[in-house]
mmCIF file of C-alpha atoms in Angstrom:
data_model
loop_
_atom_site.group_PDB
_atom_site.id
_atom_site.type_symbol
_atom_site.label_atom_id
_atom_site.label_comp_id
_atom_site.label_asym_id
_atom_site.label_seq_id
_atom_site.Cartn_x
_atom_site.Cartn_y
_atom_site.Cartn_z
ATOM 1 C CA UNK A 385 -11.785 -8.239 22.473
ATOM 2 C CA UNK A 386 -8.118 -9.111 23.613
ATOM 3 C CA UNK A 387 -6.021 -9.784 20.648
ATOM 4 C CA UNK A 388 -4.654 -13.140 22.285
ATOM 5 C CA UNK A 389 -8.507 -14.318 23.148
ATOM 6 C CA UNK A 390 -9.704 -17.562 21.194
ATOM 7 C CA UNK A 391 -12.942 -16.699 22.564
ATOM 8 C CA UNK A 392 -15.382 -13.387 22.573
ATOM 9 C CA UNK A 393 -18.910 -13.240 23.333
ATOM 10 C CA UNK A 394 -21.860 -12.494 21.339
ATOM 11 C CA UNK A 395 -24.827 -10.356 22.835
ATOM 12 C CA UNK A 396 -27.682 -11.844 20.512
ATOM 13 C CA UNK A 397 -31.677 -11.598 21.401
ATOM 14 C CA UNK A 398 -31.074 -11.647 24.818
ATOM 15 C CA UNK A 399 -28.983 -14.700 25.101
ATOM 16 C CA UNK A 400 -25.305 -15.218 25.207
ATOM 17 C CA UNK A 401 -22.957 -17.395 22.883
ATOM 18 C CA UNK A 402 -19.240 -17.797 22.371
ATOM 19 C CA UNK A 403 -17.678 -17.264 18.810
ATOM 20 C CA UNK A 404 -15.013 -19.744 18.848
ATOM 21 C CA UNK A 405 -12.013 -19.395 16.763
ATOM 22 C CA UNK A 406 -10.739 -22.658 17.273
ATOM 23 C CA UNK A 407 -13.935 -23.898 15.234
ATOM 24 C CA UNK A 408 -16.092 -20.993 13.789
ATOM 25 C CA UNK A 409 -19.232 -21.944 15.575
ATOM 26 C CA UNK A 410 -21.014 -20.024 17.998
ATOM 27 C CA UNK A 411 -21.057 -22.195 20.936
ATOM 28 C CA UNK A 412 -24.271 -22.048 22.801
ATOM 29 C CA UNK A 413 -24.083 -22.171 27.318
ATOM 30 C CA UNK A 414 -25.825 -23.432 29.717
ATOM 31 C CA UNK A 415 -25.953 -22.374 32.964
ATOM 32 C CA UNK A 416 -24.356 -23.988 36.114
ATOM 33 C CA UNK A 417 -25.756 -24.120 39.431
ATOM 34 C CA UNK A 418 -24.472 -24.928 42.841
ATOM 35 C CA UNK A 419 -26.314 -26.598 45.476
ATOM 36 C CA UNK A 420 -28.653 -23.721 46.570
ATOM 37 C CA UNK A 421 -29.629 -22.614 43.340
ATOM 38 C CA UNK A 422 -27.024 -19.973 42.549
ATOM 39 C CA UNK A 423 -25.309 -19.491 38.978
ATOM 40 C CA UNK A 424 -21.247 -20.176 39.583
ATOM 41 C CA UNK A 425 -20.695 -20.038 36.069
ATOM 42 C CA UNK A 426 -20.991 -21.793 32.173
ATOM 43 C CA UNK A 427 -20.443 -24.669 30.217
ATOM 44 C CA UNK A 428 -21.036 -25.282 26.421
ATOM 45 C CA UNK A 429 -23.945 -26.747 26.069
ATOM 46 C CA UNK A 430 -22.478 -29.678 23.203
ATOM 47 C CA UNK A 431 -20.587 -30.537 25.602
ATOM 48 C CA UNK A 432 -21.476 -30.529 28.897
ATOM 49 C CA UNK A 433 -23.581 -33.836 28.971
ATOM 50 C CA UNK A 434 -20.894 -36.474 30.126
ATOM 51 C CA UNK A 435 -20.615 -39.116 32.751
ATOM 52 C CA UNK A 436 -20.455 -36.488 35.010
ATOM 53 C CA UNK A 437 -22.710 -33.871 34.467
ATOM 54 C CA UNK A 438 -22.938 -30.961 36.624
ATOM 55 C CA UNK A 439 -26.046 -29.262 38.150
ATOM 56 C CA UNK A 440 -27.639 -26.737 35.802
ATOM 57 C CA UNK A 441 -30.268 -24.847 35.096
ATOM 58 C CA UNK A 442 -33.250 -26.178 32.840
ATOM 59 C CA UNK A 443 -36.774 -25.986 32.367
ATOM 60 C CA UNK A 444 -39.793 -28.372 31.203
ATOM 61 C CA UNK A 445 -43.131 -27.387 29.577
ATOM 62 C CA UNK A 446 -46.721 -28.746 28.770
ATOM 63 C CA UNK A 447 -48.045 -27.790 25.938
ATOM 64 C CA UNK A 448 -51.891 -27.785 25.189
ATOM 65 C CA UNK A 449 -54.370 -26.993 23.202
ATOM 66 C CA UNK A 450 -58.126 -25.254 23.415
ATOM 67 C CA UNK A 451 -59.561 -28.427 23.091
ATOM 68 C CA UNK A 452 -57.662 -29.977 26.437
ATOM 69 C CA UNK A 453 -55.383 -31.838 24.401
ATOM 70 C CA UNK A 454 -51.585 -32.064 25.442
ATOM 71 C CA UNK A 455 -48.689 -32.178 22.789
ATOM 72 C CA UNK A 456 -46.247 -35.002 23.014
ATOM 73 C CA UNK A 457 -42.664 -34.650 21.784
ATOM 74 C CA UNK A 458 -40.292 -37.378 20.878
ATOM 75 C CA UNK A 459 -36.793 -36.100 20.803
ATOM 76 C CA UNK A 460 -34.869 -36.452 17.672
ATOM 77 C CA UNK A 461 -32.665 -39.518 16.618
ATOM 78 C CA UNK A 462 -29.441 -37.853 16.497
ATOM 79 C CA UNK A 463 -29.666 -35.995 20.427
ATOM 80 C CA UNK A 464 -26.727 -36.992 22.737
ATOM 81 C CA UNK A 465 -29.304 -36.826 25.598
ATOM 82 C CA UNK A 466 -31.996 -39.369 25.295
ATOM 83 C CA UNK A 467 -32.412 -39.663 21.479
ATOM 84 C CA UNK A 468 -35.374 -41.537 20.247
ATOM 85 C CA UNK A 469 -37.438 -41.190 23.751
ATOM 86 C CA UNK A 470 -41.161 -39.488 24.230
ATOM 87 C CA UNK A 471 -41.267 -36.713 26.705
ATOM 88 C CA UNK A 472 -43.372 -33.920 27.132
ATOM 89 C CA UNK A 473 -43.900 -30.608 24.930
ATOM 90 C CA UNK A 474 -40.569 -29.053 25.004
ATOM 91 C CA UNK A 475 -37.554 -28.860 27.437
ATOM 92 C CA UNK A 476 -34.431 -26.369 27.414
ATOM 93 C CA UNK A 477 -31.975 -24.310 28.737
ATOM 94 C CA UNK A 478 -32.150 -20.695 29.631
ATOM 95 C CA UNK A 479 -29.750 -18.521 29.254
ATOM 96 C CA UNK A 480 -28.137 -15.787 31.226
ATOM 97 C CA UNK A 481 -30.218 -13.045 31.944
ATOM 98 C CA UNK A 482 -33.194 -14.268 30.035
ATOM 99 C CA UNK A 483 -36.253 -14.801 32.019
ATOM 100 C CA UNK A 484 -37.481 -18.402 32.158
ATOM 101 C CA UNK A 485 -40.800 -17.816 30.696
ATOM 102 C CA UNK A 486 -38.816 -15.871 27.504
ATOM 103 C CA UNK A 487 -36.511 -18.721 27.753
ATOM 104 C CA UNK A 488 -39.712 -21.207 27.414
ATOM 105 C CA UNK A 489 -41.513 -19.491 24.631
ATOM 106 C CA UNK A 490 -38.071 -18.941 22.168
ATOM 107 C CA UNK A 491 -37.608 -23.039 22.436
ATOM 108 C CA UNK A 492 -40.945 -23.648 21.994
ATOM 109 C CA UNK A 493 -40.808 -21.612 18.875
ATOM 110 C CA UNK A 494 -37.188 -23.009 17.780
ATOM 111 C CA UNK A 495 -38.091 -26.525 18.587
ATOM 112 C CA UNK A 496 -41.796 -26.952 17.840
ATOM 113 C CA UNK A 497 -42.468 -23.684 15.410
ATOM 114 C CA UNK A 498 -44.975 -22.797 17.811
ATOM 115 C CA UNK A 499 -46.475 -19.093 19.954
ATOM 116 C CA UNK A 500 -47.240 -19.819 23.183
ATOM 117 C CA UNK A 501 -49.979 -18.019 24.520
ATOM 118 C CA UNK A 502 -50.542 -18.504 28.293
ATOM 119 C CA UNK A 503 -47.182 -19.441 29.736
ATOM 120 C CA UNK A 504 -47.861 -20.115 33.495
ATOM 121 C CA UNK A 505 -45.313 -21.794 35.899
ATOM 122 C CA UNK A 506 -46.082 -24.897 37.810
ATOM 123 C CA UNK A 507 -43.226 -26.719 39.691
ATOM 124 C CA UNK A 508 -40.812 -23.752 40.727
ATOM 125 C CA UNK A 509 -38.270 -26.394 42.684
ATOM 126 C CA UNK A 510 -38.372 -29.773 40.307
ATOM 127 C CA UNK A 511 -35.140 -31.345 40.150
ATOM 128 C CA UNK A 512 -34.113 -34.586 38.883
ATOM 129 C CA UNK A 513 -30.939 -36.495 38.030
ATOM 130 C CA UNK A 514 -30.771 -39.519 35.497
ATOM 131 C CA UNK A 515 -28.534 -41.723 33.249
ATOM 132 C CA UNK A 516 -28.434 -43.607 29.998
ATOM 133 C CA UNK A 517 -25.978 -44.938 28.085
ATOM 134 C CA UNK A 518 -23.413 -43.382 30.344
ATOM 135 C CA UNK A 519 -24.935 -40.234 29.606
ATOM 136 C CA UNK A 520 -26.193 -37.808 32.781
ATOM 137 C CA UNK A 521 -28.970 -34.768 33.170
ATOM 138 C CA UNK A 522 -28.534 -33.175 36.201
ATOM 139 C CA UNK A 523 -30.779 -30.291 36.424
ATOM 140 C CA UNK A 524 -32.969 -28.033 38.484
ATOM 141 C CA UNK A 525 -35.359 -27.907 35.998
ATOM 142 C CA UNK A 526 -38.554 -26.047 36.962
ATOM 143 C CA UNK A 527 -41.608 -27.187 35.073
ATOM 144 C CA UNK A 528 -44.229 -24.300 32.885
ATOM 145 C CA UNK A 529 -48.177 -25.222 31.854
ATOM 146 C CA UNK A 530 -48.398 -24.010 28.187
ATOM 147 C CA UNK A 531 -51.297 -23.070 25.671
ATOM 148 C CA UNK A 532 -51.446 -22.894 21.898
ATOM 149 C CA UNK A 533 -54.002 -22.237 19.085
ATOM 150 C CA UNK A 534 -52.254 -23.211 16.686
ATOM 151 C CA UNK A 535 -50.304 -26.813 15.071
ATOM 152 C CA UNK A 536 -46.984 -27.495 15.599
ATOM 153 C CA UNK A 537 -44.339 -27.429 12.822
ATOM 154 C CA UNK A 538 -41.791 -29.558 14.314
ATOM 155 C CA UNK A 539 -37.629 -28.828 13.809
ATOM 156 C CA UNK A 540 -36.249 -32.176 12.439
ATOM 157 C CA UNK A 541 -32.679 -31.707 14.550
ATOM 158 C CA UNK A 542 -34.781 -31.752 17.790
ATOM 159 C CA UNK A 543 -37.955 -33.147 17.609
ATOM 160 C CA UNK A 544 -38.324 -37.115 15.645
ATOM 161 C CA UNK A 545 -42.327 -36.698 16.000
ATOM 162 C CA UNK A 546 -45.122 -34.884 17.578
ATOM 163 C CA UNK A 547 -48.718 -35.963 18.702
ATOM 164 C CA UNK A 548 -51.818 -34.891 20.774
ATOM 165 C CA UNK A 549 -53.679 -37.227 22.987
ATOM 166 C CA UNK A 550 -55.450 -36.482 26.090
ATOM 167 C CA UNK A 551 -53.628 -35.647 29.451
ATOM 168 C CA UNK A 552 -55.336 -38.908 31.385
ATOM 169 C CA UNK A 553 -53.904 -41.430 27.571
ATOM 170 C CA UNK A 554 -50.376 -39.898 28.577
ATOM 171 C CA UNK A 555 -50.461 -40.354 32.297
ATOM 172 C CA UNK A 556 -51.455 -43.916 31.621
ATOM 173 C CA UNK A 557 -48.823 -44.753 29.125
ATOM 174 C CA UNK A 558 -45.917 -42.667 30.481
ATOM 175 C CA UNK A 559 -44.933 -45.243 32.824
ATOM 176 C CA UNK A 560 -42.448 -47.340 31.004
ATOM 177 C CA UNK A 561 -38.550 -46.223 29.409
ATOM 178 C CA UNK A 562 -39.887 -45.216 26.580
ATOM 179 C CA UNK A 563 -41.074 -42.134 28.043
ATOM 180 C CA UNK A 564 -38.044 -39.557 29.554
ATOM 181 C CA UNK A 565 -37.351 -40.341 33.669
ATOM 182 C CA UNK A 566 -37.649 -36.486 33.904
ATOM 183 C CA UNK A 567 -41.189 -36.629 32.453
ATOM 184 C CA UNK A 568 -42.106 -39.390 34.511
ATOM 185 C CA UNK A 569 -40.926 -37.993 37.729
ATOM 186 C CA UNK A 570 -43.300 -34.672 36.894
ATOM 187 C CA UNK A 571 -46.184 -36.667 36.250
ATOM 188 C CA UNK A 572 -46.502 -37.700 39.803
ATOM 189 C CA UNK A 573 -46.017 -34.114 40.927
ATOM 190 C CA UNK A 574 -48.523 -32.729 38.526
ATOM 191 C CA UNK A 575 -50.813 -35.388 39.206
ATOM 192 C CA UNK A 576 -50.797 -33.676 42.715
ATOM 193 C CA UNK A 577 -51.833 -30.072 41.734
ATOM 194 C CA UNK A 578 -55.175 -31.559 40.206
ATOM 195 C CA UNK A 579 -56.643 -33.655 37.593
ATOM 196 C CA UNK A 580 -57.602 -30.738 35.277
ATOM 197 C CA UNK A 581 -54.261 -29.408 33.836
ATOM 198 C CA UNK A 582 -55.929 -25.575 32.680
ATOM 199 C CA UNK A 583 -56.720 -25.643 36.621
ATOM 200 C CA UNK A 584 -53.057 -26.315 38.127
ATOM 201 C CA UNK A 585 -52.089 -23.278 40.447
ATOM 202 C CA UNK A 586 -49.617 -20.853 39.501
ATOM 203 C CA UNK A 587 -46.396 -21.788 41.470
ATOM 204 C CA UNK A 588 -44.385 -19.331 43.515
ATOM 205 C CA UNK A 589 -41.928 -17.656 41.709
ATOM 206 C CA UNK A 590 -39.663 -17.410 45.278
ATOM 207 C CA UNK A 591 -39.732 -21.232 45.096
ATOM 208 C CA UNK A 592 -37.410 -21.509 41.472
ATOM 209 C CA UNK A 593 -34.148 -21.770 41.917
ATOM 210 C CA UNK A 594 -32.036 -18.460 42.870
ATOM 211 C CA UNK A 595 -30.678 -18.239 39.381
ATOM 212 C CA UNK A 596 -33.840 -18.311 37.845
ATOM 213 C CA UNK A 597 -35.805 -15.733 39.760
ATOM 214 C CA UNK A 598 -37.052 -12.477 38.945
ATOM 215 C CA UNK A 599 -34.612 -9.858 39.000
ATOM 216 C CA UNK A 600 -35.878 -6.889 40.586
ATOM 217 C CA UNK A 601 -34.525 -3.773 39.380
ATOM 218 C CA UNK A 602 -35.045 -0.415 41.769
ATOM 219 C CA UNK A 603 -35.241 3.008 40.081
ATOM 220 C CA UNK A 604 -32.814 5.303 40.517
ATOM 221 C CA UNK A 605 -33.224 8.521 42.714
#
């Protein structure tokens, strides 16, 4: 580290924070995304959720059980971004150079206390914008089919409540504000791949955006 530099970064468990000395946190990034998918750089992820949010990266999963039954999520109280509201299982950020199933599985854990098992994407190219309260999301936010055997334990600084009901209850009652738009808007698309979630097709991986991809490394000769 540069002996003038506020900042220096923190290689942790595969993701990548900020040690600020300015406040002593580490400061956690998301990633941001230009119009064709591709990462042009960071923003601190307390922060970036204004008025005028920029496009980055995010993710959405569905979480359910043996039985068929899918895990509901309301998001804590005290969130900047749509506190109070029901959404599905879990939703995050990735961060550079973590793969977005890794990515899906360490929030699901943070968040919810919970092992995936089968992680399987869905929607490679869902994107959405929305407001409330003057606050925007503005994400490319591809969307992951989830299985667990086990109950969740849920983090009280993200998640208000949890609860299981069937995937055909939630359809039915996510159609009012009270529910997240993001959820909502996936429903529809969901809806689409078929009415039995455990059957909904893997999606391409060539279809998420270019940040989020694969990266394919070559051996050396």
């Amino acid at each position: 580290m540069s002996g003038g530099s506020l900042e220096h970064q923190l290689i942790c468990s595969c993701r990548t924070f900020f040690f600020s000395a300015r406040t002593g946190k580490t400061v956690e990034h998301v990633i941001l995304l230009d119009e064709s998918g591709t990462a042009v750089g960071v923003a601190d992820k307390q922060t970036v959720h204004t008025d005028s949010t920029p496009l980055h990266l995010a993710f959405s999963c569905y979480i359910f059980d043996s039985s068929g039954r899918f895990l509901v999520s309301q998001r804590a109280l005290s969130k900047k971004t749509w506190p109070g509201i029901w959404t599905n299982s879990v939703c995050g950020h990735p961060a550079q150079g973590e793969a977005m199933t890794d990515a899906v599985r360490r929030r699901a854990s943070f968040e919810l206390g919970l092992t995936l098992d089968e992680v399987r994407l869905v929607l490679p190219a869902f994107r959405y914008r929305a407001e409330l309260h003057g606050v925007v999301e503005n994400e490319m936010c591809p969307v992951f089919y989830a299985t667990v055997s086990a109950e969740p334990d849920p983090n009280p600084d993200e998640v208000e409540a949890t609860r299981w009901t069937t995937w055909d209850s939630f359809r039915a009652e996510a159609s009012d504000e009270t529910f997240s738009p993001w959820c909502r808007l996936q429903i529809a698309e969901l809806t689409a791949l078929g009415e039995v979630p455990a059957q909904w097709p893997a999606g391409d991986p060539a279809g998420l955006p270019k940040a989020a991809r694969p990266v394919v490394v070559f051996p050396r000769h």
